[in-house]
mmCIF file of C-alpha atoms in Angstrom:
data_model
loop_
_atom_site.group_PDB
_atom_site.id
_atom_site.type_symbol
_atom_site.label_atom_id
_atom_site.label_comp_id
_atom_site.label_asym_id
_atom_site.label_seq_id
_atom_site.Cartn_x
_atom_site.Cartn_y
_atom_site.Cartn_z
ATOM 1 C CA SER A 693 -2.092 -0.995 20.002
ATOM 2 C CA SER A 694 -0.355 -1.584 16.694
ATOM 3 C CA GLU A 695 -3.005 0.176 14.642
ATOM 4 C CA LEU A 696 -2.897 3.543 12.871
ATOM 5 C CA THR A 697 -5.850 5.906 13.275
ATOM 6 C CA GLN A 698 -6.895 8.580 10.784
ATOM 7 C CA ASP A 699 -9.867 10.917 10.656
ATOM 8 C CA PRO A 700 -12.254 9.501 8.028
ATOM 9 C CA ARG A 701 -13.027 12.830 6.349
ATOM 10 C CA VAL A 702 -11.366 16.203 6.091
ATOM 11 C CA SER A 703 -12.311 19.183 3.957
ATOM 12 C CA VAL A 704 -10.435 22.314 2.946
ATOM 13 C CA ALA A 705 -11.302 25.429 0.980
ATOM 14 C CA LEU A 706 -9.501 25.871 -2.298
ATOM 15 C CA GLY A 707 -6.144 27.559 -1.709
ATOM 16 C CA GLN A 708 -6.148 26.994 2.052
ATOM 17 C CA THR A 709 -3.951 24.765 4.198
ATOM 18 C CA VAL A 710 -5.068 21.385 5.497
ATOM 19 C CA THR A 711 -3.476 18.864 7.833
ATOM 20 C CA ILE A 712 -4.153 15.135 7.812
ATOM 21 C CA THR A 713 -3.098 13.231 10.896
ATOM 22 C CA CYS A 714 -2.167 9.658 11.661
ATOM 23 C CA ARG A 715 -1.898 8.376 15.210
ATOM 24 C CA GLY A 716 -0.439 5.158 16.534
ATOM 25 C CA ALA A 717 2.030 3.801 19.040
ATOM 26 C CA ILE A 718 4.102 2.162 16.326
ATOM 27 C CA LEU A 719 4.979 5.614 14.958
ATOM 28 C CA ARG A 720 7.247 5.974 17.949
ATOM 29 C CA TYR A 721 9.597 3.451 16.355
ATOM 30 C CA PHE A 722 9.019 3.696 12.609
ATOM 31 C CA SER A 723 8.393 6.883 10.661
ATOM 32 C CA ALA A 724 5.209 7.107 8.596
ATOM 33 C CA ALA A 725 4.897 7.353 4.845
ATOM 34 C CA TRP A 726 1.880 8.841 3.073
ATOM 35 C CA TYR A 727 -0.012 7.781 -0.038
ATOM 36 C CA GLN A 728 -2.627 9.528 -2.154
ATOM 37 C CA GLN A 729 -5.237 7.508 -3.974
ATOM 38 C CA LYS A 730 -7.725 8.806 -6.497
ATOM 39 C CA PRO A 731 -10.836 6.855 -7.548
ATOM 40 C CA GLY A 732 -10.031 3.893 -9.730
ATOM 41 C CA GLN A 733 -6.274 4.397 -9.443
ATOM 42 C CA ALA A 734 -3.434 2.807 -7.537
ATOM 43 C CA PRO A 735 -2.031 4.688 -4.547
ATOM 44 C CA VAL A 736 0.870 7.066 -5.100
ATOM 45 C CA LEU A 737 3.619 7.798 -2.576
ATOM 46 C CA VAL A 738 3.477 11.501 -1.683
ATOM 47 C CA MET A 739 5.682 11.534 1.416
ATOM 48 C CA SER A 740 8.462 9.096 2.184
ATOM 49 C CA PRO A 741 9.520 8.191 5.731
ATOM 50 C CA LYS A 742 11.166 10.995 7.699
ATOM 51 C CA ASN A 743 9.258 13.493 5.632
ATOM 52 C CA SER A 744 11.200 13.199 2.436
ATOM 53 C CA ARG A 745 9.212 14.243 -0.624
ATOM 54 C CA PRO A 746 9.544 11.880 -3.611
ATOM 55 C CA SER A 747 10.568 13.235 -6.969
ATOM 56 C CA GLY A 748 7.636 14.839 -8.782
ATOM 57 C CA ILE A 749 5.569 15.578 -5.678
ATOM 58 C CA PRO A 750 4.853 19.328 -5.364
ATOM 59 C CA ASP A 751 6.441 21.194 -2.473
ATOM 60 C CA ARG A 752 2.999 22.175 -1.168
ATOM 61 C CA PHE A 753 3.066 18.690 0.416
ATOM 62 C CA SER A 754 5.040 18.460 3.654
ATOM 63 C CA GLY A 755 5.183 16.076 6.568
ATOM 64 C CA SER A 756 6.058 16.119 10.235
ATOM 65 C CA ASP A 757 6.391 13.601 13.042
ATOM 66 C CA SER A 758 5.757 13.919 16.776
ATOM 67 C CA VAL A 759 6.306 10.739 18.802
ATOM 68 C CA THR A 760 3.050 8.903 18.080
ATOM 69 C CA THR A 761 1.543 11.285 15.543
ATOM 70 C CA ALA A 762 2.410 11.855 11.897
ATOM 71 C CA THR A 763 1.019 14.784 9.965
ATOM 72 C CA LEU A 764 0.705 15.467 6.258
ATOM 73 C CA THR A 765 0.195 19.128 5.418
ATOM 74 C CA ILE A 766 -0.999 20.487 2.097
ATOM 75 C CA THR A 767 -0.361 24.217 1.740
ATOM 76 C CA GLY A 768 -2.522 25.979 -0.849
ATOM 77 C CA ALA A 769 -4.809 23.049 -1.608
ATOM 78 C CA ARG A 770 -5.815 22.522 -5.214
ATOM 79 C CA ALA A 771 -8.816 20.703 -6.635
ATOM 80 C CA ASP A 772 -6.430 18.025 -7.878
ATOM 81 C CA ASP A 773 -5.480 17.182 -4.281
ATOM 82 C CA GLU A 774 -8.866 15.568 -3.653
ATOM 83 C CA GLY A 775 -8.660 11.900 -2.885
ATOM 84 C CA ASP A 776 -8.004 9.388 -0.165
ATOM 85 C CA TYR A 777 -4.842 9.636 1.890
ATOM 86 C CA TYR A 778 -3.322 6.717 3.751
ATOM 87 C CA CYS A 779 -0.490 6.608 6.247
ATOM 88 C CA ASN A 780 1.671 3.542 6.694
ATOM 89 C CA SER A 781 4.226 2.336 9.187
ATOM 90 C CA ARG A 782 5.816 -0.847 10.420
ATOM 91 C CA ASP A 783 4.872 -2.900 13.448
ATOM 92 C CA THR A 784 7.869 -4.766 14.815
ATOM 93 C CA SER A 785 6.307 -5.756 18.128
ATOM 94 C CA GLY A 786 5.002 -9.177 17.169
ATOM 95 C CA SER A 787 6.639 -12.461 16.243
ATOM 96 C CA HIS A 788 7.375 -11.099 12.806
ATOM 97 C CA PRO A 789 7.289 -7.551 11.409
ATOM 98 C CA ARG A 790 4.287 -6.397 9.456
ATOM 99 C CA TRP A 791 3.253 -3.308 7.543
ATOM 100 C CA VAL A 792 0.225 -1.383 8.783
ATOM 101 C CA PHE A 793 -1.967 1.095 6.927
ATOM 102 C CA GLY A 794 -4.219 3.675 8.510
ATOM 103 C CA GLY A 795 -7.899 3.543 7.650
ATOM 104 C CA GLY A 796 -7.574 6.445 5.242
ATOM 105 C CA THR A 797 -8.753 10.055 5.149
ATOM 106 C CA LYS A 798 -11.017 11.287 2.389
ATOM 107 C CA LEU A 799 -9.974 14.834 1.492
ATOM 108 C CA THR A 800 -12.540 17.127 -0.106
ATOM 109 C CA VAL A 801 -11.469 20.449 -1.618
ATOM 110 C CA LEU A 802 -14.357 22.916 -1.494
ATOM 111 C CA GLN B 176 11.316 4.324 -15.205
ATOM 112 C CA VAL B 177 10.432 1.875 -12.457
ATOM 113 C CA GLN B 178 7.247 0.047 -13.347
ATOM 114 C CA LEU B 179 5.190 -2.836 -12.001
ATOM 115 C CA VAL B 180 2.697 -4.359 -14.426
ATOM 116 C CA GLN B 181 0.118 -6.784 -13.101
ATOM 117 C CA SER B 182 -1.963 -9.476 -14.719
ATOM 118 C CA GLU B 183 -5.536 -9.054 -15.868
ATOM 119 C CA ALA B 184 -8.737 -9.324 -13.857
ATOM 120 C CA GLU B 185 -9.913 -12.725 -12.645
ATOM 121 C CA LEU B 186 -13.316 -14.234 -11.903
ATOM 122 C CA LYS B 187 -13.195 -17.232 -9.595
ATOM 123 C CA GLU B 188 -15.647 -19.503 -7.851
ATOM 124 C CA PRO B 189 -15.608 -19.926 -4.063
ATOM 125 C CA GLY B 190 -13.038 -22.500 -3.002
ATOM 126 C CA ALA B 191 -10.817 -21.910 -6.027
ATOM 127 C CA SER B 192 -7.362 -20.338 -6.104
ATOM 128 C CA VAL B 193 -6.120 -17.249 -7.909
ATOM 129 C CA ARG B 194 -2.619 -16.349 -9.014
ATOM 130 C CA VAL B 195 -1.718 -12.731 -9.718
ATOM 131 C CA SER B 196 1.523 -11.762 -11.400
ATOM 132 C CA CYS B 197 3.552 -8.570 -11.073
ATOM 133 C CA LYS B 198 6.288 -7.915 -13.660
ATOM 134 C CA ALA B 199 8.964 -5.442 -12.641
ATOM 135 C CA SER B 200 10.992 -3.264 -14.978
ATOM 136 C CA GLY B 201 13.241 -0.223 -14.785
ATOM 137 C CA TYR B 202 15.362 -1.538 -11.926
ATOM 138 C CA THR B 203 17.218 -4.670 -10.848
ATOM 139 C CA PHE B 204 14.533 -7.043 -9.591
ATOM 140 C CA THR B 205 16.896 -8.763 -7.156
ATOM 141 C CA SER B 206 18.241 -5.564 -5.630
ATOM 142 C CA ASN B 207 17.358 -4.441 -2.122
ATOM 143 C CA TYR B 208 13.609 -3.964 -2.625
ATOM 144 C CA ASP B 209 10.972 -6.329 -1.323
ATOM 145 C CA ILE B 210 7.762 -6.864 -3.247
ATOM 146 C CA ASN B 211 4.724 -6.292 -1.053
ATOM 147 C CA TRP B 212 1.148 -7.296 -1.738
ATOM 148 C CA VAL B 213 -1.810 -5.171 -0.668
ATOM 149 C CA ARG B 214 -5.494 -5.593 -1.315
ATOM 150 C CA GLN B 215 -8.448 -3.230 -1.271
ATOM 151 C CA ALA B 216 -12.064 -4.316 -1.147
ATOM 152 C CA ALA B 217 -14.624 -2.060 -2.788
ATOM 153 C CA GLY B 218 -15.021 1.158 -0.815
ATOM 154 C CA GLN B 219 -12.543 0.006 1.825
ATOM 155 C CA GLY B 220 -9.004 0.851 2.860
ATOM 156 C CA LEU B 221 -5.669 -0.745 2.071
ATOM 157 C CA GLU B 222 -4.854 -4.090 3.659
ATOM 158 C CA TRP B 223 -1.286 -5.409 3.669
ATOM 159 C CA MET B 224 -1.042 -9.098 2.848
ATOM 160 C CA GLY B 225 2.627 -10.025 2.773
ATOM 161 C CA TRP B 226 6.135 -9.476 1.430
ATOM 162 C CA MET B 227 8.750 -11.295 -0.577
ATOM 163 C CA ASN B 228 12.440 -10.695 -1.026
ATOM 164 C CA PRO B 229 13.093 -11.279 -4.754
ATOM 165 C CA ASN B 230 16.773 -11.988 -4.139
ATOM 166 C CA THR B 231 16.430 -14.666 -1.458
ATOM 167 C CA GLY B 232 12.841 -15.754 -1.979
ATOM 168 C CA ASN B 233 12.155 -15.207 1.714
ATOM 169 C CA THR B 234 8.569 -14.312 2.494
ATOM 170 C CA GLY B 235 6.284 -13.237 5.304
ATOM 171 C CA SER B 236 2.568 -12.645 5.519
ATOM 172 C CA ALA B 237 -0.047 -11.058 7.710
ATOM 173 C CA ASP B 238 -1.488 -13.451 10.265
ATOM 174 C CA LYS B 239 -4.854 -13.266 8.542
ATOM 175 C CA PHE B 240 -3.455 -14.882 5.390
ATOM 176 C CA GLU B 241 -1.112 -17.434 6.955
ATOM 177 C CA GLY B 242 -1.502 -20.781 5.229
ATOM 178 C CA ARG B 243 -3.621 -19.360 2.443
ATOM 179 C CA VAL B 244 -1.221 -17.068 0.566
ATOM 180 C CA SER B 245 1.882 -18.083 -1.343
ATOM 181 C CA LEU B 246 4.403 -15.500 -2.577
ATOM 182 C CA THR B 247 6.907 -16.586 -5.187
ATOM 183 C CA ARG B 248 9.016 -15.141 -7.974
ATOM 184 C CA ASP B 249 10.658 -15.919 -11.301
ATOM 185 C CA VAL B 250 13.968 -14.102 -11.370
ATOM 186 C CA SER B 251 14.500 -14.839 -15.072
ATOM 187 C CA THR B 252 11.459 -12.730 -15.977
ATOM 188 C CA SER B 253 11.570 -10.295 -13.014
ATOM 189 C CA THR B 254 8.081 -11.356 -12.034
ATOM 190 C CA ALA B 255 6.536 -11.810 -8.615
ATOM 191 C CA PHE B 256 3.464 -13.953 -7.996
ATOM 192 C CA MET B 257 0.791 -13.985 -5.322
ATOM 193 C CA GLU B 258 -1.429 -17.036 -5.024
ATOM 194 C CA LEU B 259 -4.413 -17.029 -2.708
ATOM 195 C CA THR B 260 -6.203 -20.319 -2.084
ATOM 196 C CA ASN B 261 -9.628 -21.371 -0.820
ATOM 197 C CA LEU B 262 -11.213 -18.147 -2.051
ATOM 198 C CA LYS B 263 -14.278 -16.717 -0.347
ATOM 199 C CA SER B 264 -16.603 -13.944 -1.464
ATOM 200 C CA GLU B 265 -14.857 -11.681 1.073
ATOM 201 C CA ASP B 266 -11.658 -12.031 -0.971
ATOM 202 C CA SER B 267 -13.202 -10.017 -3.806
ATOM 203 C CA ALA B 268 -10.935 -6.991 -4.056
ATOM 204 C CA VAL B 269 -8.329 -5.189 -6.099
ATOM 205 C CA TYR B 270 -4.921 -6.722 -5.440
ATOM 206 C CA TYR B 271 -1.793 -4.585 -5.749
ATOM 207 C CA CYS B 272 1.891 -5.315 -5.740
ATOM 208 C CA ALA B 273 4.209 -2.564 -4.531
ATOM 209 C CA ARG B 274 7.952 -2.155 -4.370
ATOM 210 C CA GLY B 275 9.889 -1.742 -1.140
ATOM 211 C CA ARG B 276 8.393 0.926 1.077
ATOM 212 C CA PHE B 277 5.495 1.090 -1.388
ATOM 213 C CA ASP B 278 7.291 3.671 -3.533
ATOM 214 C CA THR B 279 5.950 2.175 -6.755
ATOM 215 C CA TRP B 280 2.653 0.323 -7.199
ATOM 216 C CA GLY B 281 1.266 -1.937 -9.867
ATOM 217 C CA GLN B 282 -1.964 -0.896 -11.561
ATOM 218 C CA GLY B 283 -3.995 -3.401 -9.567
ATOM 219 C CA THR B 284 -5.742 -6.657 -10.446
ATOM 220 C CA GLN B 285 -9.463 -7.030 -9.822
ATOM 221 C CA VAL B 286 -10.375 -10.424 -8.386
ATOM 222 C CA ILE B 287 -14.047 -11.298 -8.138
ATOM 223 C CA VAL B 288 -15.110 -14.369 -6.211
ATOM 224 C CA SER B 289 -18.618 -15.441 -7.108
ATOM 225 C CA SER B 290 -20.576 -18.555 -7.928
#
């Protein structure tokens, strides 16, 4: 399959560590990127491909890849980290390449 | 800083077309960054629609939008355009442009399709 699967909801206690996962066969060939979206706002890139953190993103955000699974980890979650998180990768298996987004994970900080 | 500024919200009737603009600033529009278009229906996830290379004008789109979406640009004003034709109520969504590997996003354009 060329889809990306994410858990719909994840929660974490304030100050604890949370992992958000993204699974898909296409991750074997193209590293994932991660985006955070807050209500009423455009998404923001929080993790570039190959787990490179964009300028301005706190170092409590980290990423890792394992064959067909990508993981975004938030260490010491803050209330401001609440939002929807989407992974994204590229499907090159068809007649022409296309970008694919996961269904999103809603993160709640308790 | 790199910025993408989109056009204002649109209200369209079923069967009409909509054209959304995306003006780039803070970088060279024709450098090695595609412009991608993504939409998001209310309460739903992100859906990739297509891409355009501002330098060559080459484009590609998701199968779902083939024949219905047109991606163009005006290099003189560093602006990309997305036109979607034969609108249906299911096309009501916020439409975003995004640079390259989605490292910068426009603020979004609400499109409502209703009679």
